[in-house]
Each structure stands twice: as structure tokens, then as C-alpha cells.
């Protein structure tokens, strides 16, 4: 796993384990990346003292984290799918752990199960992803491509030989170290298994780098990884990702690499890219070995500088130089292009010479015939005169000519038959030569196929030898460790036996000294007997003291056990009291929330407020389910209040007030635009009425000017407020009356809320108003104008509470009195 720098906006830490968490012998440091299938951490191996990367199995579509650590399935229905995917994750870890020596593939050190899920411990790769390199440089030179291409081919070949497929090769999953050496990370096998079970799960593949069989859930194999690597190489030489395989299947608009890259890269490299990018599986190399054959045609040497090119080749055609071959015939095609030294194919110039000879012969015959016809017409008069002069001779000559012509025709027919026989013989010879060439080509293909099969068998044998050598090395290490343990145990036994012998020798010496002492003290037998009695008494006293000490120790242990049991009972009672208090608080909060009598729109507003604060409730459906309760608890915890999952009145007001402020800022521009539109409509209406009055006055003058319909005695600006106990706030109202039309808005404390007040005031002072708030609150108010005071009352349909408008007009200095 690659270690990269990421901002807090790019990584979601909500469901990750905290920094410093101990997972076996590993201590987590921070989050490296997070996706729909799991979380990757940077960690420290405390036993081996090295940095590692740990990948946690946590598919968000199947499981959630509870209590900060435990991973549980989202439902009983998804439990079997979660367990099945976890088993695939562990199987993938086991397989990758066996590929320890595979080049260019990230190493897996260990895997373990904890917290209800599984973890994969991997090598921490330091470097830069190929995707970042391409974003910085656009294209890569051929030397850089060669540096990482060969190790990737070796690694994929070993990977495929073990029956494993990556399934998600793309620039972001290839990491380059300082020397340009690659590492392939983030295998998609377990994710592919899960995505087949979970509807709507995150796709394993990336458009542009995924083969067509990944879109269609078809059989996948090494040819799938070949397409992904070929698409990555296409990005390296063209500077952009290729067209999606699905789009190419409908209409292939992807120009080949040999066209977009020009002469900046070796033709063999471009041919290999084009063959690996074939949409159909049958047109793609089936294995890495077959793909190497395409790359090896001409080598991967860099093209010389354009200034040294003496002759520019014409632009390549749409098809690659080496056309893609089906998987089962790729090796045979490569053999056909490299004939054996003893092969003697027919030179094409020989056939071309014979064809030209036939053409020249026909042209000559036509020219001769035309010449004879022209000569006949030129000599026709002379022939007529000669015929008259020499009629008898002409008859004889005619007979002779007819005889000669007949002989000539027979000779021509014979020559034509000979020529046809000769052409037939040449065609048969040509066919035999072509058949011989085809037979030699097939023999060459068979020989090359046998050589490749022998090379494959040799590689398999070498791999088997290497595995056997590795197993033998491991067995030797195990035997060596067992031998060292046996030697250490034998040394310990010898040291113990030596200590026992020294003790026996010391005991024997003491016995000899004691015997000598007893023999020397035979005369003091009474004194020895007294001394023995005294020693016996001391031993009895020591035994009694030991018994008393054992009794006291037993009493102390019993007291300690009693204290521990009392402490445990106290802790259990304390926990029970806490649970009771929490349950009582939860019930009280539930009752308090029920007392609020929150309607469907109230609950939707709460869900919208939580979601806008980053606590996603998975929608605003007006139903307080487990997810909403969980987000309410999280919000209460951030405020340092009692975590109950139920809202008090103060908490509800705080949440809705925050929602009001946020929505007010979002809807302010809409409100201003709407007011501007209404004002423009009113202005246009007044202007139209003024023009109509002017036209009427000009058409039919009246004896006395009548009051205009728009000249309402209540026009002006009014200010006031409206308080509502159910919301615990007062709204400051501004009302504009112009020509009997009413518009206005409400202002609450620190900002405008999207409330529009519209309606009419008749000339007799009758008021008809309507309050609208985002189609969530509706109130119809009626009233009467009294002097400079505007009063209207009604009710809010969504909250079942009263509503009122009471404002006083503020005159301008030049405004007339009513």
C-alpha cells in the first residue's frame, strides 16, 4: 500500500479506528485511504519495529461499525453476504502471502481476524503513483516505460501462474519508487466477489482501463489484466486515458497508439499496446507469454532523434502493425513470421515476370493484327489491278494462300495448345511451391509451438525447483531451530544435573563431617542428646510458625477475594445504576420529544439539519429510524449533552434555528430574484395602467378627474412584528402596499427567513393575505385597515397554531394624509 498525503476533505474518518489503537502486535498511526470496500491504515509493527500498511475489511454496503471498534452486518439478511465476502478477503490474503518473491507485487506479511472482521498486513510502499506522474508530465519517455514494464510483465506472469487475477490495473494502482521500479497494489479479487452479491455496490473496475468482459460479468482471465495494463501504457504514450470498452463496442473511435504516438516510441511497443487493447477477448493475447512475443518483435529500443531520421515513413494505418491474433493462434502466427533458414519460398518477382511476359505477348499480337489490317486496306487497289491482270495466276496463288493459311492456323492452334500446356504446368509448379511453403510454415509453427511449450515446461520446472528449494530451506530452518532448542534443553538438563551432583557432593561432605563430629562427641552423648532435643523443639516451633503464617496468608487471600467480590458487586451496581439513569433519561427524553408533537415536516427538518451538519441520516423521509436516532445521539455527544437519541424542545429549536439560518443563506438569492421579478411586474402593470388612463383621457375628456383604481388610500410602508409561542420567537415584518397590492417579508433575529407575504387591500379596507414558506407553512389571514394600522389574523395549517400580522404605517414627509 502506498503512503500518500491527503487532505481532511479527501478521507472520511467517521468509521475508522482511532490513532493509537492496538491491533494485536500492531499500533495504528493514521488513515491512508478509505473506500467502499474497506479502510487502509498506516501502522507500526511493535515486534519487528517496522512500518506497515493494514487493510481492514469493511464494505459499507454490508456492514457498519458500532461502539467505535466492532464491525457488524447491517441486517440479518446481509450477514451471510458479509461473512462470505470476509472469507474471500482472507483467502486473497493467504494467496498474496504465498507470492512473497513475485516481483512488482506488493508483499503481504500477515492477516488476522478481530473486531468481527478481517485485516491484511501489507508492505508500506513509499513512492509516487503512476497516475500522479502522468498528471504532472502528461506523457512518459520510452526509457521510463521500459523501466517499469518488464517487472510488471514478470510479476503478472507469476501472479497468473498461481491462478490469481488483479482485475483493477490502472495508473493509480501502480506505484513507482525513486528508481522507477513499480509495485502493483490494491487487488480487486475480493471486491469482485462482493460486488457480484451486493446490488448497487461500488464498481471494482475503472472505465477506460476495464475490459469489456468486466462490464458484462463474463469470464475473466489473464487477458483481462492485459487489457488494463495496455490501457495504462496507452495513457503513458498518448497523455490521456483510452475510450471506454463499452463505448468502443458500440462505436470504436479510439485511434491506435501507433497513430497518436507517432515516431516517438518503438513500433514494437506500440504494436503490443494495440494488440492488448483489442475489444474482443479473441483478438487479445491470452497470456503474458503470448503478449511478450508481440513486444519482442523488433525490441523496445528508443527511436533515434528526429534530426537523424533521413526518411519519414507514411502515417500508420488504423490497424496495428502486428494485427491482434486469437489466443489459441497467437504463437502460431509468430512462428509464421520467422521462417527457418532452409526455407526457399518462391520469389514474388518471378511470378510478376511471367505475368508481364503474357501481357507483352498479347499486346504484340494485337499490334501485329492491326498492322496487317492497315496494310490490307492500303494495298487493296493494287491487289484489284493485279487480280485483273493475272487472274489465272491469282487463282493458283489463292489456292496456295489458302493452303498456307490453313497450315498457319494449324500451327497457331498447336502453338496455343503448347502455350496452354506450359501455363498449366507453371501454375501447377506454383501451386506445388505454395503448398511446400505452407507445409514448411506449418512445420515451423509446430516447432516454435513446441519450443514455447518446452520453455513453459522449463519455467514450470524451475518454479517447482524454486518452490522445493524454498520449502527445503524452510524445513532446514525449522530443523535448525528444533536442533537449537534441543541443544538448549540438553544444556539446561546438564547444568541441572551438575548442580544436583554438586549438592550431593556437598551433602556427602556434610554427612562425613557430621559422622566425624558424632564420633568425636561420643563421650558427650548426653550433651548431644540434649542438643538434639533442643533442635527438635526448634523444628516444632518452626513448623508451628509456618502453619500460623500459612493460616494468616489464607485469611488475607480470603479477605482479598471478599474485597474483590465486593468491588465487583459495587461496579455492577454502579453500572446498573448508570444504565437505569440512562434508561430513565432516554424515557424522559422520549416523552419530552413526544410532547413536542412533531409533525412529518418537523421530523424532515430535523433530518435535513443533521445531514447539513455532516451527520448523514440517509434521507429526509420524516421517519425517525435507527439511523436518525444514531445521528441525533452523535450530535448530542458533540454538544456535551445527555446522549439519548431523542430531542428536547431546546435541542429541537437549536437544530431548526441552524437549519433556518443555513436555508436562509441558500434561499436569499432566490427571494431577492423573486422580489425583483414581482417589482418589475408591478412596475410594468402600473405603467400599462398609466398609459391606458392617458389614452382614455385623451379619447374622452371627463368633466372632473376621477380617482385612479390604483390610487389606494392605504398605500405606504408598514412595520411591525408577530410573535408565536409555539416557536418561541418573534418575527419583524415589513409590508409594502401599492395600489391595493401587498408584498412583504419577515426577519427573525439574525437573518432573513424565506417567508413571503402577499395579498390585497381593498379601498374599503378589507384585507386578504397569504403567508408561504417553501411550501411547508401556509397561513390565510383576513382583517381590516384602521387608520394607519394594518391587522390580520389566521392560522398556520402545518403547526395548528395562530398567526397574526399587526403593523403600523410609517409615512414619508411628503406623503399625503388620508
mmCIF file of C-alpha atoms in Angstrom, residues 432-692:
data_model
loop_
_atom_site.group_PDB
_atom_site.id
_atom_site.type_symbol
_atom_site.label_atom_id
_atom_site.label_comp_id
_atom_site.label_asym_id
_atom_site.label_seq_id
_atom_site.Cartn_x
_atom_site.Cartn_y
_atom_site.Cartn_z
ATOM 1 C CA UNK A 432 3.285 -27.029 -55.505
ATOM 2 C CA UNK A 433 5.684 -24.315 -54.397
ATOM 3 C CA UNK A 434 2.929 -22.584 -52.371
ATOM 4 C CA UNK A 435 1.927 -25.919 -50.834
ATOM 5 C CA UNK A 436 5.569 -26.600 -49.938
ATOM 6 C CA UNK A 437 5.885 -23.127 -48.402
ATOM 7 C CA UNK A 438 2.648 -23.647 -46.421
ATOM 8 C CA UNK A 439 3.867 -27.059 -45.279
ATOM 9 C CA UNK A 440 7.208 -25.566 -44.169
ATOM 10 C CA UNK A 441 5.347 -22.706 -42.416
ATOM 11 C CA UNK A 442 3.182 -25.194 -40.538
ATOM 12 C CA UNK A 443 6.267 -27.197 -39.598
ATOM 13 C CA UNK A 444 7.941 -24.005 -38.386
ATOM 14 C CA UNK A 445 4.838 -23.074 -36.381
ATOM 15 C CA UNK A 446 4.724 -26.531 -34.830
ATOM 16 C CA UNK A 447 8.428 -26.352 -33.977
ATOM 17 C CA UNK A 448 8.048 -22.896 -32.432
ATOM 18 C CA UNK A 449 4.957 -24.012 -30.507
ATOM 19 C CA UNK A 450 6.916 -26.976 -29.192
ATOM 20 C CA UNK A 451 9.790 -24.656 -28.274
ATOM 21 C CA UNK A 452 7.455 -22.312 -26.394
ATOM 22 C CA UNK A 453 5.769 -25.254 -24.682
ATOM 23 C CA UNK A 454 9.215 -26.586 -23.743
ATOM 24 C CA UNK A 455 10.122 -23.128 -22.392
ATOM 25 C CA UNK A 456 6.885 -23.054 -20.407
ATOM 26 C CA UNK A 457 7.560 -26.542 -19.022
ATOM 27 C CA UNK A 458 11.092 -25.464 -18.211
ATOM 28 C CA UNK A 459 9.776 -22.359 -16.431
ATOM 29 C CA UNK A 460 7.270 -24.509 -14.516
ATOM 30 C CA UNK A 461 10.052 -26.926 -13.593
ATOM 31 C CA UNK A 462 12.256 -24.042 -12.482
ATOM 32 C CA UNK A 463 9.354 -22.631 -10.459
ATOM 33 C CA UNK A 464 8.792 -26.084 -8.933
ATOM 34 C CA UNK A 465 12.513 -26.356 -8.179
ATOM 35 C CA UNK A 466 12.456 -22.910 -6.599
ATOM 36 C CA UNK A 467 9.400 -23.805 -4.533
ATOM 37 C CA UNK A 468 11.042 -27.087 -3.499
ATOM 38 C CA UNK A 469 14.224 -25.194 -2.636
ATOM 39 C CA UNK A 470 12.214 -22.667 -0.629
ATOM 40 C CA UNK A 471 10.382 -25.494 1.169
ATOM 41 C CA UNK A 472 13.701 -27.278 1.785
ATOM 42 C CA UNK A 473 15.192 -24.025 3.118
ATOM 43 C CA UNK A 474 12.181 -23.548 5.380
ATOM 44 C CA UNK A 475 12.424 -27.171 6.535
ATOM 45 C CA UNK A 476 16.134 -26.726 7.240
ATOM 46 C CA UNK A 477 15.398 -23.574 9.189
ATOM 47 C CA UNK A 478 12.742 -25.426 11.187
ATOM 48 C CA UNK A 479 15.131 -28.366 11.783
ATOM 49 C CA UNK A 480 17.883 -25.949 12.765
ATOM 50 C CA UNK A 481 15.572 -24.148 15.177
ATOM 51 C CA UNK A 482 14.430 -27.504 16.633
ATOM 52 C CA UNK A 483 18.044 -28.624 16.949
ATOM 53 C CA UNK A 484 18.979 -25.381 18.715
ATOM 54 C CA UNK A 485 16.041 -25.786 21.074
ATOM 55 C CA UNK A 486 17.073 -29.413 21.746
ATOM 56 C CA UNK A 487 20.677 -28.308 22.410
ATOM 57 C CA UNK A 488 19.476 -25.581 24.764
ATOM 58 C CA UNK A 489 17.255 -28.065 26.616
ATOM 59 C CA UNK A 490 20.155 -30.572 26.837
ATOM 60 C CA UNK A 491 22.446 -27.833 28.168
ATOM 61 C CA UNK A 492 19.833 -26.923 30.766
ATOM 62 C CA UNK A 493 19.496 -30.589 31.779
ATOM 63 C CA UNK A 494 23.288 -30.910 32.051
ATOM 64 C CA UNK A 495 23.507 -27.778 34.200
ATOM 65 C CA UNK A 496 20.712 -29.118 36.436
ATOM 66 C CA UNK A 497 22.450 -32.497 36.760
ATOM 67 C CA UNK A 498 25.751 -30.774 37.568
ATOM 68 C CA UNK A 499 24.009 -28.723 40.238
ATOM 69 C CA UNK A 500 22.447 -31.899 41.659
ATOM 70 C CA UNK A 501 25.841 -33.630 41.735
ATOM 71 C CA UNK A 502 27.380 -30.641 43.498
ATOM 72 C CA UNK A 503 24.548 -30.704 46.005
ATOM 73 C CA UNK A 504 25.048 -34.444 46.566
ATOM 74 C CA UNK A 505 28.786 -33.936 46.989
ATOM 75 C CA UNK A 506 28.163 -31.153 49.475
ATOM 76 C CA UNK A 507 25.631 -33.367 51.286
ATOM 77 C CA UNK A 508 28.146 -36.205 51.345
ATOM 78 C CA UNK A 509 30.805 -33.850 52.741
ATOM 79 C CA UNK A 510 28.386 -32.611 55.363
ATOM 80 C CA UNK A 511 27.498 -36.224 56.242
ATOM 81 C CA UNK A 512 31.196 -37.081 56.612
ATOM 82 C CA UNK A 513 31.773 -34.038 58.813
ATOM 83 C CA UNK A 514 28.672 -34.917 60.844
ATOM 84 C CA UNK A 515 29.901 -38.508 61.282
ATOM 85 C CA UNK A 516 33.302 -37.301 62.392
ATOM 86 C CA UNK A 517 31.667 -34.853 64.737
ATOM 87 C CA UNK A 518 29.406 -37.587 66.216
ATOM 88 C CA UNK A 519 32.385 -39.888 66.578
ATOM 89 C CA UNK A 520 34.385 -37.113 68.238
ATOM 90 C CA UNK A 521 31.493 -36.328 70.602
ATOM 91 C CA UNK A 522 30.700 -39.864 71.677
ATOM 92 C CA UNK A 523 31.911 -39.027 75.131
ATOM 93 C CA UNK A 524 29.423 -36.111 75.270
ATOM 94 C CA UNK A 525 26.381 -38.268 74.400
ATOM 95 C CA UNK A 526 24.193 -36.620 76.999
ATOM 96 C CA UNK A 527 25.077 -33.199 75.726
ATOM 97 C CA UNK A 528 24.382 -34.373 72.136
ATOM 98 C CA UNK A 529 21.033 -35.814 73.239
ATOM 99 C CA UNK A 530 20.131 -32.516 74.909
ATOM 100 C CA UNK A 531 21.172 -30.643 71.790
ATOM 101 C CA UNK A 532 19.047 -32.981 69.641
ATOM 102 C CA UNK A 533 16.049 -32.403 71.872
ATOM 103 C CA UNK A 534 16.594 -28.673 71.616
ATOM 104 C CA UNK A 535 16.804 -28.847 67.820
ATOM 105 C CA UNK A 536 13.641 -30.901 67.720
ATOM 106 C CA UNK A 537 11.853 -28.310 69.790
ATOM 107 C CA UNK A 538 13.109 -25.562 67.465
ATOM 108 C CA UNK A 539 11.890 -27.517 64.442
ATOM 109 C CA UNK A 540 8.473 -27.988 66.003
ATOM 110 C CA UNK A 541 8.326 -24.286 66.763
ATOM 111 C CA UNK A 542 9.346 -23.500 63.176
ATOM 112 C CA UNK A 543 6.618 -25.815 61.891
ATOM 113 C CA UNK A 544 4.058 -24.125 64.132
ATOM 114 C CA UNK A 545 5.244 -20.699 62.895
ATOM 115 C CA UNK A 546 4.975 -21.881 59.278
ATOM 116 C CA UNK A 547 1.459 -23.199 59.931
ATOM 117 C CA UNK A 548 0.464 -19.891 61.505
ATOM 118 C CA UNK A 549 1.935 -17.961 58.557
ATOM 119 C CA UNK A 550 0.041 -20.178 56.101
ATOM 120 C CA UNK A 551 -3.174 -19.604 58.070
ATOM 121 C CA UNK A 552 -2.643 -15.833 58.067
ATOM 122 C CA UNK A 553 -1.885 -15.918 54.328
ATOM 123 C CA UNK A 554 -5.083 -17.902 53.662
ATOM 124 C CA UNK A 555 -7.077 -15.368 55.710
ATOM 125 C CA UNK A 556 -5.506 -12.476 53.766
ATOM 126 C CA UNK A 557 -6.315 -14.158 50.449
ATOM 127 C CA UNK A 558 -9.901 -14.749 51.595
ATOM 128 C CA UNK A 559 -10.156 -11.095 52.620
ATOM 129 C CA UNK A 560 -8.756 -10.025 49.242
ATOM 130 C CA UNK A 561 -11.265 -12.236 47.429
ATOM 131 C CA UNK A 562 -14.093 -10.821 49.509
ATOM 132 C CA UNK A 563 -12.907 -7.266 48.767
ATOM 133 C CA UNK A 564 -12.641 -8.076 45.055
ATOM 134 C CA UNK A 565 -16.140 -9.562 45.037
ATOM 135 C CA UNK A 566 -17.470 -6.534 46.887
ATOM 136 C CA UNK A 567 -15.745 -4.224 44.407
ATOM 137 C CA UNK A 568 -17.172 -6.235 41.505
ATOM 138 C CA UNK A 569 -20.659 -6.113 43.029
ATOM 139 C CA UNK A 570 -20.242 -2.383 43.554
ATOM 140 C CA UNK A 571 -19.119 -1.922 39.941
ATOM 141 C CA UNK A 572 -22.063 -3.994 38.720
ATOM 142 C CA UNK A 573 -24.439 -1.973 40.889
ATOM 143 C CA UNK A 574 -22.881 1.237 39.616
ATOM 144 C CA UNK A 575 -23.224 0.023 36.027
ATOM 145 C CA UNK A 576 -26.826 -0.963 36.708
ATOM 146 C CA UNK A 577 -27.486 2.466 38.215
ATOM 147 C CA UNK A 578 -25.879 4.133 35.198
ATOM 148 C CA UNK A 579 -27.973 2.017 32.853
ATOM 149 C CA UNK A 580 -31.081 2.817 34.880
ATOM 150 C CA UNK A 581 -30.233 6.520 34.850
ATOM 151 C CA UNK A 582 -29.527 6.410 31.107
ATOM 152 C CA UNK A 583 -32.753 4.463 30.510
ATOM 153 C CA UNK A 584 -34.701 6.921 32.655
ATOM 154 C CA UNK A 585 -33.097 9.832 30.817
ATOM 155 C CA UNK A 586 -33.877 8.172 27.491
ATOM 156 C CA UNK A 587 -37.512 7.591 28.504
ATOM 157 C CA UNK A 588 -37.803 11.144 29.776
ATOM 158 C CA UNK A 589 -36.285 12.455 26.547
ATOM 159 C CA UNK A 590 -38.638 10.220 24.543
ATOM 160 C CA UNK A 591 -41.609 11.580 26.474
ATOM 161 C CA UNK A 592 -40.348 15.145 26.063
ATOM 162 C CA UNK A 593 -39.977 14.616 22.323
ATOM 163 C CA UNK A 594 -43.455 13.082 22.148
ATOM 164 C CA UNK A 595 -44.802 16.129 23.983
ATOM 165 C CA UNK A 596 -43.473 18.314 21.189
ATOM 166 C CA UNK A 597 -45.958 16.601 18.839
ATOM 167 C CA UNK A 598 -43.538 16.888 15.933
ATOM 168 C CA UNK A 599 -45.250 16.587 12.590
ATOM 169 C CA UNK A 600 -43.876 14.919 9.483
ATOM 170 C CA UNK A 601 -42.384 18.173 8.226
ATOM 171 C CA UNK A 602 -40.781 18.816 11.658
ATOM 172 C CA UNK A 603 -39.004 15.493 11.532
ATOM 173 C CA UNK A 604 -37.892 16.109 7.952
ATOM 174 C CA UNK A 605 -36.412 19.442 9.031
ATOM 175 C CA UNK A 606 -34.527 17.707 11.857
ATOM 176 C CA UNK A 607 -33.127 15.154 9.387
ATOM 177 C CA UNK A 608 -32.129 17.912 6.956
ATOM 178 C CA UNK A 609 -30.417 19.852 9.785
ATOM 179 C CA UNK A 610 -28.439 16.772 10.893
ATOM 180 C CA UNK A 611 -27.412 15.970 7.313
ATOM 181 C CA UNK A 612 -26.263 19.573 6.696
ATOM 182 C CA UNK A 613 -24.092 19.306 9.853
ATOM 183 C CA UNK A 614 -22.316 16.240 8.410
ATOM 184 C CA UNK A 615 -24.429 13.602 10.235
ATOM 185 C CA UNK A 616 -25.993 11.798 7.281
ATOM 186 C CA UNK A 617 -29.428 10.304 8.101
ATOM 187 C CA UNK A 618 -29.644 8.592 4.682
ATOM 188 C CA UNK A 619 -32.510 10.820 3.535
ATOM 189 C CA UNK A 620 -35.259 13.075 4.899
ATOM 190 C CA UNK A 621 -38.343 10.837 4.905
ATOM 191 C CA UNK A 622 -39.834 12.176 8.147
ATOM 192 C CA UNK A 623 -39.329 8.836 9.961
ATOM 193 C CA UNK A 624 -37.004 8.695 12.976
ATOM 194 C CA UNK A 625 -35.472 5.271 12.417
ATOM 195 C CA UNK A 626 -32.308 3.741 13.947
ATOM 196 C CA UNK A 627 -30.015 5.771 11.663
ATOM 197 C CA UNK A 628 -31.667 9.076 12.599
ATOM 198 C CA UNK A 629 -31.554 8.183 16.308
ATOM 199 C CA UNK A 630 -27.868 7.330 15.946
ATOM 200 C CA UNK A 631 -27.127 10.685 14.292
ATOM 201 C CA UNK A 632 -29.134 12.542 16.996
ATOM 202 C CA UNK A 633 -27.021 10.762 19.648
ATOM 203 C CA UNK A 634 -23.823 11.757 17.816
ATOM 204 C CA UNK A 635 -24.997 15.396 17.656
ATOM 205 C CA UNK A 636 -25.864 15.374 21.392
ATOM 206 C CA UNK A 637 -22.436 13.938 22.157
ATOM 207 C CA UNK A 638 -20.695 16.748 20.231
ATOM 208 C CA UNK A 639 -22.634 19.290 22.325
ATOM 209 C CA UNK A 640 -21.675 17.585 25.604
ATOM 210 C CA UNK A 641 -25.316 16.836 26.424
ATOM 211 C CA UNK A 642 -27.056 13.656 27.568
ATOM 212 C CA UNK A 643 -26.898 11.056 24.777
ATOM 213 C CA UNK A 644 -30.463 9.762 24.457
ATOM 214 C CA UNK A 645 -31.230 9.817 20.744
ATOM 215 C CA UNK A 646 -34.372 11.868 21.471
ATOM 216 C CA UNK A 647 -34.744 15.643 21.178
ATOM 217 C CA UNK A 648 -35.751 18.078 23.847
ATOM 218 C CA UNK A 649 -37.572 21.284 22.970
ATOM 219 C CA UNK A 650 -34.387 23.344 23.312
ATOM 220 C CA UNK A 651 -32.438 20.919 21.134
ATOM 221 C CA UNK A 652 -35.202 20.914 18.509
ATOM 222 C CA UNK A 653 -35.244 24.726 18.462
ATOM 223 C CA UNK A 654 -31.441 24.840 18.186
ATOM 224 C CA UNK A 655 -31.438 22.363 15.267
ATOM 225 C CA UNK A 656 -34.259 24.075 13.382
ATOM 226 C CA UNK A 657 -32.748 27.509 14.000
ATOM 227 C CA UNK A 658 -29.479 26.313 12.467
ATOM 228 C CA UNK A 659 -31.446 24.878 9.521
ATOM 229 C CA UNK A 660 -33.277 28.190 9.141
ATOM 230 C CA UNK A 661 -30.038 30.107 9.053
ATOM 231 C CA UNK A 662 -28.478 27.758 6.540
ATOM 232 C CA UNK A 663 -31.554 27.655 4.325
ATOM 233 C CA UNK A 664 -31.952 31.420 4.604
ATOM 234 C CA UNK A 665 -28.483 31.944 3.220
ATOM 235 C CA UNK A 666 -29.183 29.466 0.434
ATOM 236 C CA UNK A 667 -32.585 30.946 -0.455
ATOM 237 C CA UNK A 668 -31.694 34.629 -0.078
ATOM 238 C CA UNK A 669 -30.734 34.932 -3.721
ATOM 239 C CA UNK A 670 -33.943 33.170 -4.781
ATOM 240 C CA UNK A 671 -36.017 35.505 -2.607
ATOM 241 C CA UNK A 672 -34.278 38.586 -3.969
ATOM 242 C CA UNK A 673 -34.767 37.394 -7.525
ATOM 243 C CA UNK A 674 -38.462 36.716 -6.874
ATOM 244 C CA UNK A 675 -38.940 40.160 -5.291
ATOM 245 C CA UNK A 676 -37.191 41.747 -8.227
ATOM 246 C CA UNK A 677 -39.473 39.910 -10.626
ATOM 247 C CA UNK A 678 -42.615 40.899 -8.706
ATOM 248 C CA UNK A 679 -41.477 44.507 -8.521
ATOM 249 C CA UNK A 680 -40.827 44.511 -12.246
ATOM 250 C CA UNK A 681 -44.288 43.066 -12.875
ATOM 251 C CA UNK A 682 -45.903 45.673 -10.627
ATOM 252 C CA UNK A 683 -43.962 48.451 -12.302
ATOM 253 C CA UNK A 684 -44.979 47.181 -15.718
ATOM 254 C CA UNK A 685 -48.606 46.877 -14.587
ATOM 255 C CA UNK A 686 -48.612 50.433 -13.214
ATOM 256 C CA UNK A 687 -47.013 51.686 -16.403
ATOM 257 C CA UNK A 688 -49.645 49.901 -18.520
ATOM 258 C CA UNK A 689 -52.462 51.325 -16.411
ATOM 259 C CA UNK A 690 -50.980 54.808 -16.606
ATOM 260 C CA UNK A 691 -50.792 54.575 -20.376
ATOM 261 C CA UNK A 692 -54.378 53.281 -20.504
#
